[in-house]
Amino acid sequence: MDDWKPRTTAVHGGVRRSQYNEVSEAIFFTQGFVYDSAEQAEARFLETGPDEFIYARYGNPTVRMLEERLAALEGTEDGFAAASGMAAVNAVLMAAVKPGDRIVAARALFGSCLYILEWLAGFGVEVVLVDGTSEADWRAALSLETALVFLETISNPTLEVIDIALVSELSRQAGALLVVDNTFATPIGASAAAQGADVVIYSSTKHIDGGGRGLGGVVLGSEAFIRGTYEPYAKHTGAALSPFNAWVHLKGIETLDIRVRAAAASAARIAAALTGHGKLERLIYPGLADHPQHAVAARQMDHGGTMLALDLAGGKAAAFRFLNALHIPVISNNLGDAKSIVTHPATTTHQRLPDEQKKALGITPGLVRVSVGLEDCDDLIADIQAALSVI
Ligand SMILES: *Cc1c(COP(=O)(O)O)cnc(C)c1O
């Protein structure tokens, strides 16, 4: 299993068959597990082995299959699932940090991740935000002893790409645990663990589900971190993943490689088709040579990602007219779906941020985020070009 390539791991990794030898992974929709004897129950509570379960908040066979399949794909020793991506981020930060500790984070973060950092600051954690694309900023912030470093590999919504290997090296020198939210990059051709992340988080709600169905999250890392630091917090605080959602996401992983590569190929073609378009002030795609961190993206990922950002000349009015004129991409706020999705971050996902913070993060009134789906790419290009022409 160790030398399987990703597509094989994605289909067979972590499989546990019941006494019926089913082909498709079973949904173990059970909270509890029966013990053969009182002695066995006592022994189970003293120490649970890898194939033994007590209660679904602690672990469940279907959830375990998801954890093991994703850990194998990312290349980490172990993993632990959570009810959502945010439940995973929250539990990692709460489990790994205590009052008086210092966190250094890249400032361009998913809104809810920023919220948790602000919340932790209220409990006496020092939170330092840096420009994640600036080596000088990281060097300065990590010249002091630090407990934890947090970043998103590709930021939302402006698609800045952070050099994980560089931050990993500086984190090690500062004594910090490097936690990477790799949701936008996906585990396909973009292992954050292989670049030096100690802990990798995925919101499996996105590409791993791939059909916009259920929430889920997963935390991947060393056995020492998952069992020693994370699990004690997670299992007692209750943000456990439902076995049904775990099953949906487990089956989603089977086609993840094919879907991510198809969507990334379409994103690259759309970016090329729109380059130099007169209605765009800026086109952001990490796979394009003019992206400020293109070299980092090319080193860390073997595709340019499935997300684009378009900054439309004409601000909010132009952005709204563009969104309303599209026939194929739907206006929503998820990403990584088979359906292409367009989002206006300034008035939705990032509405809460004060104007000066939006400006610092590049969230302009004309910015539109595009999650490229699995539709025919020529249809998408024609639809986007037609919508741009009505502005
Ligand atoms: C969506 C997302 C999250 C949160 O995940 P949920 O499953 O919605 O809780 C965290 N980080 C990133 C980068 C995301 O895109």
Coordinates of C-alpha atoms and ligand atoms in Angstrom, one line a residue:
M1 CA 0.0 0.0 0.0
D2 CA 2.9 2.3 0.7
D3 CA 4.1 2.4 -2.9
W4 CA 0.6 2.8 -4.4
K5 CA 0.2 5.8 -6.7
P6 CA -2.5 8.4 -5.7
R7 CA -5.3 7.1 -7.9
T8 CA -4.9 3.6 -6.5
T9 CA -4.9 4.9 -2.9
A10 CA -7.9 7.0 -3.7
V11 CA -9.9 3.9 -4.6
H12 CA -8.6 1.3 -2.3
G13 CA -6.9 3.2 0.6
G14 CA -8.3 2.6 4.1
V15 CA -10.9 -0.1 3.1
R16 CA -12.2 -2.2 6.0
R17 CA -14.6 -5.0 4.9
S18 CA -17.2 -6.4 7.3
Q19 CA -18.0 -10.2 7.6
Y20 CA -20.1 -9.8 4.4
N21 CA -17.1 -8.8 2.2
E22 CA -19.0 -6.0 0.5
V23 CA -17.4 -4.3 -2.5
S24 CA -18.6 -0.8 -1.8
E25 CA -17.6 0.6 1.6
A26 CA -20.3 0.1 4.2
I27 CA -22.0 2.9 6.1
F28 CA -21.7 1.9 9.8
F29 CA -24.5 4.0 10.9
T30 CA -24.1 3.3 14.6
Q31 CA -23.3 5.3 17.7
G32 CA -22.1 2.5 19.8
F33 CA -20.5 -1.0 19.7
V34 CA -21.4 -4.2 21.6
Y35 CA -18.8 -5.9 23.8
D36 CA -18.6 -9.7 24.2
S37 CA -18.1 -9.4 27.9
A38 CA -17.8 -6.9 30.8
E39 CA -14.1 -7.6 30.8
Q40 CA -13.8 -6.7 27.1
A41 CA -15.7 -3.4 27.8
E42 CA -13.3 -2.6 30.6
A43 CA -10.3 -3.4 28.4
R44 CA -11.6 -1.3 25.5
F45 CA -12.0 1.7 27.8
L46 CA -8.4 1.2 29.1
E47 CA -6.9 1.3 25.7
T48 CA -8.6 1.2 22.3
G49 CA -6.7 -0.6 19.5
P50 CA -6.7 0.6 15.9
D51 CA -9.6 -1.6 14.9
E52 CA -11.7 -1.3 18.0
F53 CA -14.4 1.2 18.6
I54 CA -16.3 2.5 21.7
Y55 CA -18.5 5.3 20.6
A56 CA -18.9 7.3 17.4
R57 CA -17.7 10.5 18.9
Y58 CA -14.4 8.8 19.4
G59 CA -14.3 6.8 16.2
N60 CA -16.5 4.9 13.7
P61 CA -15.4 2.3 11.0
T62 CA -16.8 4.4 8.1
V63 CA -15.2 7.6 9.5
R64 CA -12.0 5.6 10.0
M65 CA -11.9 4.6 6.4
L66 CA -12.1 8.2 5.3
E67 CA -9.4 9.2 7.8
E68 CA -7.0 6.4 6.6
R69 CA -7.7 7.0 2.9
L70 CA -6.9 10.8 3.2
A71 CA -3.9 10.2 5.4
A72 CA -2.5 7.8 2.8
L73 CA -3.2 10.3 0.0
E74 CA -1.6 13.2 1.8
G75 CA 1.3 11.0 3.1
T76 CA 0.8 11.4 6.8
E77 CA 0.9 8.8 9.5
D78 CA -2.7 9.4 10.8
G79 CA -5.8 11.5 10.6
F80 CA -9.0 12.5 12.5
A81 CA -12.2 13.6 10.9
A82 CA -14.4 16.5 12.0
A83 CA -18.0 17.6 11.4
S84 CA -16.8 20.5 9.1
G85 CA -13.7 22.2 7.9
M86 CA -14.2 24.9 10.6
A87 CA -14.6 22.3 13.4
A88 CA -11.3 20.9 12.3
V89 CA -9.5 24.3 12.3
N90 CA -11.0 25.2 15.6
A91 CA -10.1 21.9 17.3
V92 CA -6.5 22.0 16.0
L93 CA -6.0 25.6 17.3
M94 CA -7.7 24.9 20.7
A95 CA -5.8 21.6 21.2
A96 CA -2.4 22.9 20.2
V97 CA -2.3 26.4 21.8
K98 CA -2.7 27.7 25.4
P99 CA -3.0 31.3 26.8
G100 CA 0.2 33.2 26.6
D101 CA 1.3 31.3 23.4
R102 CA 2.1 33.1 20.2
I103 CA 0.4 32.3 16.8
V104 CA 1.8 33.7 13.5
A105 CA -0.7 33.4 10.7
A106 CA -0.9 34.6 7.1
R107 CA -3.5 37.5 7.0
A108 CA -5.3 36.3 3.8
L109 CA -7.5 33.7 5.5
F110 CA -10.9 32.2 5.1
G111 CA -13.2 34.6 7.1
S112 CA -14.2 32.0 9.7
C113 CA -10.5 31.2 10.3
L114 CA -9.8 34.9 11.1
Y115 CA -12.8 34.8 13.4
I116 CA -11.3 32.0 15.5
L117 CA -7.9 33.7 15.7
E118 CA -9.7 36.9 16.9
W119 CA -11.5 34.8 19.5
L120 CA -8.3 33.2 20.7
A121 CA -6.7 36.6 21.1
G122 CA -9.5 37.3 23.6
F123 CA -8.2 34.4 25.6
G124 CA -4.7 35.7 25.9
V125 CA -3.2 34.2 22.8
E126 CA -0.9 36.5 21.0
V127 CA -1.9 36.6 17.3
V128 CA 0.5 38.1 14.7
L129 CA -0.8 38.4 11.1
V130 CA 1.7 38.7 8.3
D131 CA 1.6 39.1 4.5
G132 CA 1.9 35.4 3.6
T133 CA 3.7 36.2 0.3
S134 CA 6.5 38.2 2.0
E135 CA 9.6 36.2 3.1
A136 CA 10.7 39.3 5.1
D137 CA 7.5 39.3 7.0
W138 CA 7.7 35.6 7.9
R139 CA 11.4 36.0 8.9
A140 CA 10.6 38.9 11.2
A141 CA 7.6 37.3 12.8
L142 CA 9.3 34.0 13.3
S143 CA 12.4 35.4 14.8
L144 CA 10.6 35.1 18.1
E145 CA 9.6 31.8 19.8
T146 CA 6.2 30.8 18.4
A147 CA 3.8 27.9 19.3
L148 CA 1.9 27.6 16.0
V149 CA 2.0 28.9 12.5
F150 CA -1.2 28.8 10.4
L151 CA -1.7 29.5 6.7
E152 CA -3.8 28.6 3.7
T153 CA -1.7 27.4 0.8
I154 CA -3.8 29.2 -1.7
S155 CA -5.7 32.1 -0.1
N156 CA -9.4 32.8 -0.4
P157 CA -10.4 34.7 -2.5
T158 CA -7.3 36.3 -4.0
L159 CA -5.4 33.1 -4.7
E160 CA -2.1 34.1 -3.1
V161 CA 0.2 31.1 -3.0
I162 CA 2.4 30.6 0.1
D163 CA 5.8 28.9 0.0
I164 CA 5.2 26.0 2.5
A165 CA 8.9 24.8 2.4
L166 CA 10.2 28.3 3.3
V167 CA 7.6 28.8 6.1
S168 CA 8.3 25.2 7.3
E169 CA 12.0 25.9 7.7
L170 CA 11.3 29.2 9.6
S171 CA 8.7 27.5 11.8
R172 CA 11.1 24.8 12.8
Q173 CA 13.6 27.5 13.8
A174 CA 10.9 29.2 15.9
G175 CA 9.9 26.0 17.6
A176 CA 6.4 26.3 16.0
L177 CA 4.0 23.6 14.7
L178 CA 3.1 24.4 11.1
V179 CA -0.6 24.0 10.4
V180 CA -1.6 24.3 6.7
D181 CA -5.2 24.6 5.5
N182 CA -4.7 23.0 2.0
T183 CA -8.3 23.0 1.0
F184 CA -7.9 25.1 -2.2
A185 CA -4.9 23.2 -3.4
T186 CA -6.5 19.7 -2.6
P187 CA -4.4 16.7 -1.8
I188 CA -4.1 16.0 -5.6
G189 CA -0.6 16.7 -6.9
A190 CA -0.2 19.2 -4.0
S191 CA 0.7 17.4 -0.7
A192 CA 1.3 20.1 1.9
A193 CA 2.8 17.4 4.2
A194 CA 5.5 16.6 1.6
Q195 CA 6.4 20.3 1.5
G196 CA 7.0 20.4 5.3
A197 CA 3.6 21.1 6.9
D198 CA 3.3 19.3 10.3
V199 CA -0.5 19.3 10.3
V200 CA -2.7 19.5 7.2
I201 CA -6.4 20.4 7.3
Y202 CA -9.0 19.8 4.6
S203 CA -12.6 21.0 4.4
S204 CA -13.9 17.9 2.8
T205 CA -17.1 19.9 2.0
K206 CA -15.3 21.2 -1.1
H207 CA -13.5 19.1 -3.7
I208 CA -13.5 15.9 -1.7
D209 CA -17.3 15.9 -1.6
G210 CA -17.3 17.3 -5.1
G211 CA -21.0 17.5 -5.4
G212 CA -22.0 20.2 -2.9
R213 CA -23.7 17.7 -0.5
G214 CA -22.4 17.4 3.0
L215 CA -20.1 19.2 5.4
G216 CA -16.9 17.5 6.7
G217 CA -13.3 18.2 7.7
V218 CA -10.2 16.2 8.4
V219 CA -7.0 16.8 10.3
L220 CA -3.9 14.9 9.1
G221 CA -0.5 14.6 10.8
S222 CA 1.9 12.5 12.7
E223 CA 0.6 9.8 15.0
A224 CA 2.0 11.7 17.9
F225 CA 0.1 14.8 17.0
I226 CA -3.2 13.1 16.1
R227 CA -3.3 10.7 19.1
G228 CA -1.3 12.8 21.6
T229 CA -2.6 16.3 21.0
Y230 CA -5.6 16.4 18.8
E231 CA -7.7 13.3 19.6
P232 CA -8.0 14.0 23.4
Y233 CA -9.5 17.4 22.6
A234 CA -11.6 16.4 19.6
K235 CA -13.2 13.3 21.1
H236 CA -14.3 15.2 24.3
T237 CA -15.6 18.3 22.5
G238 CA -17.9 16.5 20.1
A239 CA -17.6 17.9 16.6
A240 CA -17.6 14.3 15.2
L241 CA -18.3 13.6 11.6
S242 CA -21.5 11.8 10.8
P243 CA -20.8 8.3 9.3
F244 CA -23.1 9.2 6.4
N245 CA -21.1 12.3 5.5
A246 CA -17.9 10.3 5.9
W247 CA -19.2 7.7 3.4
V248 CA -20.2 10.4 0.9
H249 CA -16.7 11.9 1.1
L250 CA -15.0 8.5 1.1
K251 CA -16.7 7.8 -2.2
G252 CA -15.9 11.3 -3.4
I253 CA -12.2 10.6 -3.0
E254 CA -12.4 7.7 -5.5
T255 CA -12.9 10.3 -8.3
L256 CA -11.0 13.2 -6.7
D257 CA -7.9 13.0 -8.9
I258 CA -9.8 12.8 -12.1
R259 CA -12.2 15.6 -11.1
V260 CA -9.5 18.0 -9.8
R261 CA -7.3 17.5 -12.9
A262 CA -10.3 18.1 -15.2
A263 CA -11.4 21.2 -13.4
A264 CA -7.8 22.5 -13.2
A265 CA -7.3 21.9 -17.0
S266 CA -10.6 23.9 -17.6
A267 CA -9.5 26.7 -15.3
A268 CA -6.2 26.9 -17.2
R269 CA -8.0 27.1 -20.5
I270 CA -10.4 29.7 -19.2
A271 CA -7.5 31.8 -17.8
A272 CA -5.7 31.6 -21.2
A273 CA -8.9 32.6 -23.1
L274 CA -9.6 35.6 -20.8
T275 CA -6.0 36.9 -20.7
G276 CA -5.9 40.5 -21.8
H277 CA -9.7 40.8 -21.9
G278 CA -10.7 44.5 -22.0
K279 CA -13.4 44.2 -19.3
L280 CA -10.9 42.8 -16.7
E281 CA -8.6 44.9 -14.5
R282 CA -6.9 41.7 -13.3
L283 CA -7.1 38.0 -13.9
I284 CA -5.7 35.9 -11.1
Y285 CA -4.8 32.2 -11.7
P286 CA -1.8 30.5 -10.0
G287 CA -1.2 28.5 -13.2
L288 CA -0.5 31.6 -15.3
A289 CA 3.1 32.8 -15.7
D290 CA 2.1 36.3 -14.7
H291 CA 0.8 35.2 -11.2
P292 CA 3.1 36.8 -8.6
Q293 CA 3.8 33.4 -7.0
H294 CA 3.6 31.3 -10.1
A295 CA 7.1 29.7 -9.5
V296 CA 6.0 28.7 -5.9
A297 CA 2.7 27.3 -7.2
A298 CA 4.5 25.3 -10.0
R299 CA 6.9 23.8 -7.4
Q300 CA 4.2 22.9 -4.9
M301 CA 1.5 21.7 -7.2
D302 CA 1.4 19.8 -10.4
H303 CA -1.6 21.8 -11.6
G304 CA -2.7 25.4 -11.4
G305 CA -5.7 24.8 -9.2
T306 CA -9.4 24.9 -9.9
M307 CA -10.1 28.5 -8.8
L308 CA -9.8 31.8 -10.7
A309 CA -10.4 35.3 -9.6
L310 CA -11.5 38.1 -12.0
D311 CA -11.3 41.7 -11.1
L312 CA -13.8 43.5 -13.3
A313 CA -13.4 47.0 -14.4
G314 CA -16.5 48.9 -13.2
G315 CA -16.6 47.7 -9.6
K316 CA -19.6 46.2 -7.9
A317 CA -22.2 47.2 -10.6
A318 CA -20.1 45.4 -13.2
A319 CA -19.5 42.4 -11.0
F320 CA -23.3 42.1 -10.3
R321 CA -24.2 42.5 -14.0
F322 CA -21.6 39.8 -14.9
L323 CA -22.9 37.4 -12.3
N324 CA -26.6 37.9 -13.3
A325 CA -25.8 37.4 -17.0
L326 CA -24.1 34.0 -16.6
H327 CA -26.2 30.9 -17.5
I328 CA -24.0 28.0 -16.5
P329 CA -22.1 28.9 -13.3
V330 CA -24.4 29.3 -10.4
I331 CA -24.2 32.2 -7.9
S332 CA -23.3 30.6 -4.6
N333 CA -20.4 30.4 -2.1
N334 CA -19.2 26.8 -2.1
L335 CA -16.3 25.7 -4.2
G336 CA -14.9 22.5 -5.6
D337 CA -18.3 21.4 -6.9
A338 CA -19.0 19.7 -10.2
K339 CA -21.1 22.8 -11.0
S340 CA -19.1 26.0 -11.6
I341 CA -19.8 28.5 -9.0
V342 CA -19.3 32.3 -9.0
T343 CA -19.1 34.4 -5.8
H344 CA -18.8 38.1 -5.1
P345 CA -16.7 38.0 -1.9
A346 CA -17.0 41.7 -1.0
T347 CA -20.8 41.4 -0.5
T348 CA -21.0 37.8 0.7
T349 CA -18.1 35.7 2.2
H350 CA -16.0 38.7 3.2
Q351 CA -18.8 41.2 3.8
R352 CA -18.0 41.3 7.5
L353 CA -14.5 42.7 7.0
P354 CA -14.0 46.5 7.4
D355 CA -13.3 48.3 4.1
E356 CA -9.7 49.0 4.9
Q357 CA -9.1 45.2 5.6
K358 CA -10.8 44.3 2.3
K359 CA -8.6 46.7 0.5
A360 CA -5.4 45.3 2.2
L361 CA -6.5 41.8 1.1
G362 CA -7.2 42.8 -2.4
I363 CA -11.0 42.2 -2.1
T364 CA -12.0 44.9 -4.5
P365 CA -15.7 45.7 -5.4
G366 CA -15.1 44.2 -8.8
L367 CA -13.6 40.9 -7.6
V368 CA -15.4 37.7 -8.6
R369 CA -14.3 34.3 -7.5
V370 CA -14.8 31.4 -9.9
S371 CA -14.8 27.8 -8.8
V372 CA -14.4 25.9 -12.1
G373 CA -16.6 22.8 -12.3
L374 CA -16.8 19.8 -14.7
E375 CA -19.0 21.3 -17.4
D376 CA -17.7 21.4 -21.0
C377 CA -15.0 23.9 -21.0
D378 CA -16.0 25.5 -24.4
D379 CA -19.5 26.1 -23.0
L380 CA -18.0 27.8 -19.9
I381 CA -15.7 30.0 -22.0
A382 CA -18.6 31.0 -24.3
D383 CA -20.9 31.8 -21.3
I384 CA -18.2 33.8 -19.5
Q385 CA -17.3 35.8 -22.6
A386 CA -21.0 36.5 -23.4
A387 CA -21.6 37.7 -19.8
L388 CA -18.5 39.9 -19.9
S389 CA -19.8 41.5 -23.1
V390 CA -23.0 42.7 -21.5
I391 CA -21.1 44.8 -18.9
Ligands
LIG1 C1 -14.6 26.1 3.2 C2 -13.3 26.3 3.9 C3 -13.2 26.2 5.2 C4 -14.3 25.8 6.1 O1 -14.8 24.6 5.8 P1 -16.4 24.2 6.2 O2 -16.4 22.7 5.8 O3 -17.3 25.1 5.4 O4 -16.5 24.4 7.7 C5 -11.9 26.4 5.8 N1 -10.8 26.7 5.0 C6 -11.0 26.9 3.7 C7 -9.8 27.3 2.9 C8 -12.2 26.7 3.1 O5 -12.3 26.9 1.7

